[in-house]
Coordinates of N, CA, C and O in Angstrom, one line a residue:
X1 N 0.8 -1.2 0.0 CA 0.0 0.0 0.0 C 0.9 1.2 0.0 O 1.8 1.4 0.8
X2 N 0.6 2.2 -0.9 CA 1.4 3.4 -1.0 C 1.1 4.4 0.1 O -0.1 4.4 0.6
X3 N 2.1 5.1 0.5 CA 1.8 6.2 1.5 C 0.9 7.3 0.9 O 1.1 7.7 -0.2
X4 N 0.0 7.7 1.7 CA -0.9 8.8 1.3 C -0.3 10.2 1.8 O 0.4 10.2 2.8
X5 N -0.6 11.2 1.1 CA -0.2 12.6 1.6 C -0.8 12.9 2.9 O -0.4 13.8 3.6
X6 N -1.9 12.2 3.3 CA -2.5 12.4 4.6 C -2.0 11.6 5.7 O -2.5 11.7 6.9
X7 N -1.0 10.7 5.5 CA -0.5 9.9 6.5 C 0.5 10.7 7.3 O 1.3 11.5 6.8
X8 N 0.6 10.4 8.6 CA 1.6 11.0 9.5 C 2.9 10.3 9.2 O 3.0 9.2 8.8
X9 N 4.0 11.1 9.4 CA 5.3 10.6 9.2 C 5.9 10.3 10.5 O 5.9 11.1 11.4
X10 N 6.5 9.1 10.7 CA 7.1 8.7 11.9 C 8.6 8.8 11.8 O 9.2 8.4 10.8
X11 N 9.2 9.5 12.8 CA 10.7 9.7 12.7 C 11.3 9.3 14.0 O 10.7 9.3 15.1
X12 N 12.6 9.0 14.0 CA 13.4 8.8 15.2 C 14.7 9.6 14.9 O 15.3 9.5 13.8
X13 N 15.2 10.3 15.9 CA 16.4 11.0 15.9 C 17.3 10.5 17.0 O 16.9 10.5 18.2
X14 N 18.5 10.0 16.6 CA 19.4 9.5 17.6 C 20.7 10.3 17.5 O 21.4 10.3 16.4
X15 N 21.1 11.0 18.5 CA 22.3 11.8 18.5 C 22.3 12.8 17.3 O 23.4 13.0 16.7
X16 N 21.2 13.3 16.9 CA 21.1 14.3 15.8 C 20.9 13.7 14.5 O 20.7 14.4 13.5
X17 N 21.0 12.4 14.3 CA 20.8 11.7 13.0 C 19.3 11.3 13.0 O 18.9 10.5 13.8
X18 N 18.6 11.8 12.0 CA 17.1 11.6 11.9 C 16.8 10.6 10.8 O 17.4 10.8 9.7
X19 N 15.9 9.7 11.0 CA 15.5 8.7 10.1 C 14.0 8.6 10.0 O 13.4 8.6 11.1
X20 N 13.5 8.6 8.8 CA 12.0 8.4 8.6 C 11.8 6.9 8.8 O 12.4 6.1 8.1
X21 N 10.8 6.6 9.6 CA 10.6 5.2 9.9 C 9.5 4.6 9.0 O 8.7 5.3 8.4
X22 N 9.5 3.3 9.0 CA 8.5 2.5 8.2 C 7.1 2.9 8.8 O 6.9 3.0 10.0
X23 N 6.1 3.0 8.0 CA 4.7 3.3 8.4 C 4.2 2.2 9.3 O 3.3 2.5 10.1
X24 N 4.8 1.0 9.3 CA 4.3 -0.1 10.1 C 5.0 -0.1 11.5 O 4.6 -0.9 12.3
X25 N 5.9 0.8 11.7 CA 6.6 0.8 13.0 C 5.7 1.2 14.1 O 4.9 2.2 14.0
X26 N 5.6 0.4 15.2 CA 4.8 0.6 16.3 C 5.5 1.6 17.3 O 6.5 1.2 17.9
X27 N 5.1 2.8 17.4 CA 5.8 3.8 18.2 C 5.8 3.5 19.7 O 6.8 3.8 20.3
X28 N 4.8 3.0 20.2 CA 4.7 2.7 21.6 C 5.7 1.5 21.9 O 6.5 1.6 22.9
X29 N 5.7 0.5 21.1 CA 6.7 -0.6 21.2 C 8.1 -0.1 21.1 O 9.0 -0.5 21.8
X30 N 8.4 0.8 20.1 CA 9.7 1.3 19.9 C 10.2 2.1 21.1 O 11.3 1.9 21.6
X31 N 9.3 2.9 21.7 CA 9.6 3.6 22.9 C 10.0 2.7 24.0 O 11.0 2.9 24.7
X32 N 9.2 1.6 24.2 CA 9.5 0.7 25.3 C 10.8 -0.1 25.0 O 11.6 -0.2 26.0
X33 N 11.1 -0.5 23.8 CA 12.3 -1.2 23.5 C 13.5 -0.3 23.7 O 14.6 -0.7 24.3
X34 N 13.4 1.0 23.4 CA 14.5 2.0 23.6 C 14.8 2.1 25.1 O 15.9 2.1 25.5
X35 N 13.7 2.3 25.8 CA 13.9 2.5 27.3 C 14.6 1.3 27.9 O 15.5 1.4 28.8
X36 N 14.1 0.1 27.5 CA 14.7 -1.1 28.1 C 16.2 -1.3 27.6 O 17.1 -1.7 28.4
X37 N 16.5 -0.9 26.4 CA 17.9 -1.0 25.9 C 18.8 -0.1 26.6 O 20.0 -0.4 26.8
X38 N 18.4 1.1 27.0 CA 19.2 2.0 27.7 C 19.6 1.4 29.1 O 20.8 1.6 29.5
X39 N 18.7 0.8 29.7 CA 19.0 0.1 31.0 C 20.0 -1.0 30.9 O 20.8 -1.3 31.8
X40 N 20.0 -1.7 29.7 CA 20.7 -2.9 29.6 C 21.7 -2.9 28.4 O 22.3 -3.9 28.0
X41 N 22.0 -1.7 27.8 CA 23.0 -1.5 26.7 C 22.9 -2.6 25.7 O 23.7 -3.5 25.7
X42 N 22.0 -2.5 24.8 CA 21.9 -3.5 23.7 C 21.4 -2.8 22.4 O 21.0 -1.6 22.4
X43 N 21.5 -3.5 21.3 CA 21.1 -3.0 20.0 C 19.6 -3.0 19.9 O 18.9 -3.9 20.4
X44 N 19.1 -2.0 19.2 CA 17.7 -1.9 18.9 C 17.6 -1.9 17.4 O 18.3 -1.2 16.7
X45 N 16.7 -2.7 16.9 CA 16.5 -2.8 15.4 C 15.4 -1.9 15.0 O 14.3 -1.8 15.7
X46 N 15.6 -1.1 14.0 CA 14.7 -0.1 13.5 C 14.6 -0.3 12.0 O 15.6 -0.4 11.3
X47 N 13.4 -0.2 11.4 CA 13.2 -0.3 10.0 C 12.9 1.1 9.4 O 11.9 1.7 9.8
X48 N 13.7 1.6 8.5 CA 13.5 2.9 7.9 C 12.4 2.8 6.9 O 12.1 1.7 6.4
X49 N 11.9 3.9 6.4 CA 10.8 4.0 5.4 C 11.2 3.3 4.1 O 10.4 2.8 3.4
X50 N 12.5 3.5 3.8 CA 13.0 2.9 2.5 C 13.4 1.4 2.6 O 13.9 0.9 1.7
X51 N 13.1 0.8 3.8 CA 13.4 -0.6 4.0 C 14.7 -0.9 4.6 O 15.0 -2.1 4.9
X52 N 15.5 0.1 4.8 CA 16.8 -0.1 5.5 C 16.7 -0.6 6.9 O 15.9 -0.1 7.7
X53 N 17.4 -1.7 7.2 CA 17.4 -2.3 8.5 C 18.5 -1.6 9.3 O 19.7 -1.8 9.0
X54 N 18.2 -0.9 10.3 CA 19.1 -0.2 11.2 C 19.2 -0.9 12.5 O 18.2 -1.3 13.1
X55 N 20.4 -1.0 13.0 CA 20.7 -1.5 14.4 C 21.5 -0.5 15.1 O 22.6 -0.2 14.7
X56 N 21.0 0.0 16.2 CA 21.6 1.0 17.0 C 21.9 0.6 18.4 O 21.0 0.1 19.1
X57 N 23.2 0.7 18.9 CA 23.5 0.3 20.2 C 23.0 1.5 21.1 O 23.5 2.6 21.0
X58 N 22.1 1.2 22.0 CA 21.5 2.1 22.9 C 22.3 2.1 24.3 O 22.7 1.1 24.8
X59 N 22.4 3.3 24.8 CA 23.0 3.5 26.1 C 22.5 4.8 26.7 O 21.8 5.6 26.0
X60 N 22.8 5.1 28.0 CA 22.3 6.3 28.6 C 23.0 7.5 28.0 O 22.5 8.6 28.2
X61 N 24.0 7.3 27.2 CA 24.7 8.5 26.6 C 24.1 8.9 25.3 O 24.5 9.9 24.7
X62 N 23.1 8.2 24.8 CA 22.4 8.5 23.5 C 21.3 9.5 23.8 O 20.6 9.4 24.8
X63 N 21.0 10.4 22.9 CA 19.9 11.3 22.9 C 18.9 10.9 21.9 O 19.3 10.9 20.7
X64 N 17.7 10.4 22.2 CA 16.8 9.8 21.3 C 15.5 10.6 21.3 O 14.9 10.9 22.4
X65 N 15.0 11.0 20.2 CA 13.7 11.6 20.0 C 12.9 10.8 19.0 O 13.3 10.6 17.9
X66 N 11.6 10.5 19.4 CA 10.7 9.7 18.6 C 9.6 10.7 18.3 O 9.0 11.3 19.2
X67 N 9.2 10.8 17.0 CA 8.1 11.8 16.7 C 7.2 11.2 15.6 O 7.6 10.4 14.8
X68 N 5.9 11.6 15.8 CA 4.9 11.4 14.7 C 4.5 12.8 14.2 O 4.0 13.6 14.9
X69 N 5.0 13.0 13.0 CA 4.8 14.3 12.4 C 3.5 14.3 11.6 O 3.3 13.6 10.6
X70 N 2.5 15.2 11.9 CA 1.2 15.2 11.2 C 1.5 15.7 9.8 O 2.4 16.4 9.5
X71 N 0.6 15.3 8.9 CA 0.8 15.6 7.4 C 0.8 17.1 7.2 O 1.4 17.6 6.2
X72 N 0.2 17.9 8.0 CA 0.1 19.4 7.7 C 1.3 20.1 8.3 O 1.5 21.3 8.0
X73 N 2.1 19.5 9.1 CA 3.3 20.1 9.6 C 4.5 19.9 8.6 O 4.7 18.8 8.1
X74 N 5.1 21.0 8.2 CA 6.2 20.9 7.3 C 7.5 21.3 8.0 O 7.7 22.4 8.4
X75 N 8.4 20.3 8.1 CA 9.7 20.6 8.8 C 10.5 21.5 7.9 O 10.3 21.6 6.7
X76 N 11.5 22.1 8.5 CA 12.4 23.0 7.8 C 13.1 22.3 6.7 O 13.4 22.8 5.7
X77 N 13.5 21.1 7.0 CA 14.2 20.3 6.0 C 13.7 18.8 6.1 O 13.2 18.4 7.2
X78 N 13.9 18.1 5.1 CA 13.4 16.7 5.0 C 14.3 15.8 5.9 O 15.5 15.9 5.7
X79 N 13.8 15.0 6.8 CA 14.6 14.2 7.6 C 15.0 12.9 6.8 O 14.2 12.2 6.3
X80 N 16.3 12.7 6.7 CA 16.8 11.5 6.0 C 17.8 10.9 6.9 O 18.3 11.5 7.8
X81 N 18.2 9.7 6.6 CA 19.2 9.0 7.4 C 20.5 9.8 7.2 O 20.9 10.1 6.0
X82 N 21.2 10.2 8.2 CA 22.4 10.9 8.2 C 23.6 10.0 8.4 O 24.0 9.7 9.6
X83 N 24.0 9.3 7.4 CA 25.0 8.3 7.5 C 26.3 8.8 6.8 O 26.3 9.2 5.6
X84 N 27.4 8.6 7.5 CA 28.7 9.1 6.9 C 29.3 7.9 6.1 O 30.2 7.2 6.6
X85 N 28.9 7.8 4.9 CA 29.3 6.8 4.0 C 29.7 7.4 2.6 O 28.9 8.2 2.1
X86 N 30.9 7.1 2.1 CA 31.2 7.6 0.8 C 30.7 6.7 -0.3 O 30.8 5.5 -0.1
X87 N 30.1 7.3 -1.3 CA 29.6 6.5 -2.4 C 30.2 6.9 -3.7 O 30.3 8.1 -4.0
X88 N 30.7 6.0 -4.5 CA 31.3 6.3 -5.8 C 30.1 6.3 -6.8 O 29.5 5.3 -7.0
X89 N 29.8 7.5 -7.3 CA 28.7 7.7 -8.2 C 29.1 8.0 -9.6 O 30.0 8.8 -9.8
X90 N 28.5 7.3 -10.6 CA 28.8 7.5 -12.0 C 28.2 8.9 -12.3 O 27.1 9.2 -12.2
X91 N 29.1 9.8 -12.8 CA 28.7 11.2 -13.1 C 27.6 11.2 -14.1 O 26.7 12.1 -14.0
X92 N 27.5 10.3 -15.0 CA 26.4 10.3 -16.0 C 25.0 10.0 -15.4 O 24.0 10.4 -16.0
X93 N 24.9 9.5 -14.2 CA 23.6 9.2 -13.6 C 23.1 10.3 -12.7 O 22.0 10.2 -12.3
X94 N 24.0 11.3 -12.4 CA 23.6 12.3 -11.5 C 22.3 13.0 -11.9 O 21.5 13.3 -11.1
X95 N 22.2 13.3 -13.2 CA 21.0 14.0 -13.7 C 19.7 13.3 -13.4 O 18.6 13.9 -13.3
X96 N 19.7 11.9 -13.3 CA 18.5 11.2 -13.0 C 18.0 11.5 -11.6 O 16.8 11.5 -11.3
X97 N 18.9 11.9 -10.7 CA 18.4 12.2 -9.3 C 18.5 13.7 -9.0 O 18.3 14.0 -7.8
X98 N 18.6 14.5 -9.9 CA 18.6 16.0 -9.7 C 17.2 16.5 -9.6 O 16.5 16.6 -10.6
X99 N 16.8 16.7 -8.4 CA 15.4 17.1 -8.1 C 15.5 18.6 -7.8 O 14.7 19.3 -7.5

């Protein structure tokens, strides 16, 4: 099922890196899992909206914000996964992704 423009967007921000979550992510369960993981220092599995499987080691040193953004709220910038990975891109394909 495709996302509707009227669907709320679910996000999680961990130490300033924000990721749009899968629409099927249960926010109450995610909150509970993060709270438990902070007490016991373990990895938490999160599914991003694009299907990326993220595993984050939680501890008391992490700053985590979980949000459900209503469709009428427009953030200053689009939240995407902030991952420090270098990608070798073919210059000829850049035009395909130039929005």
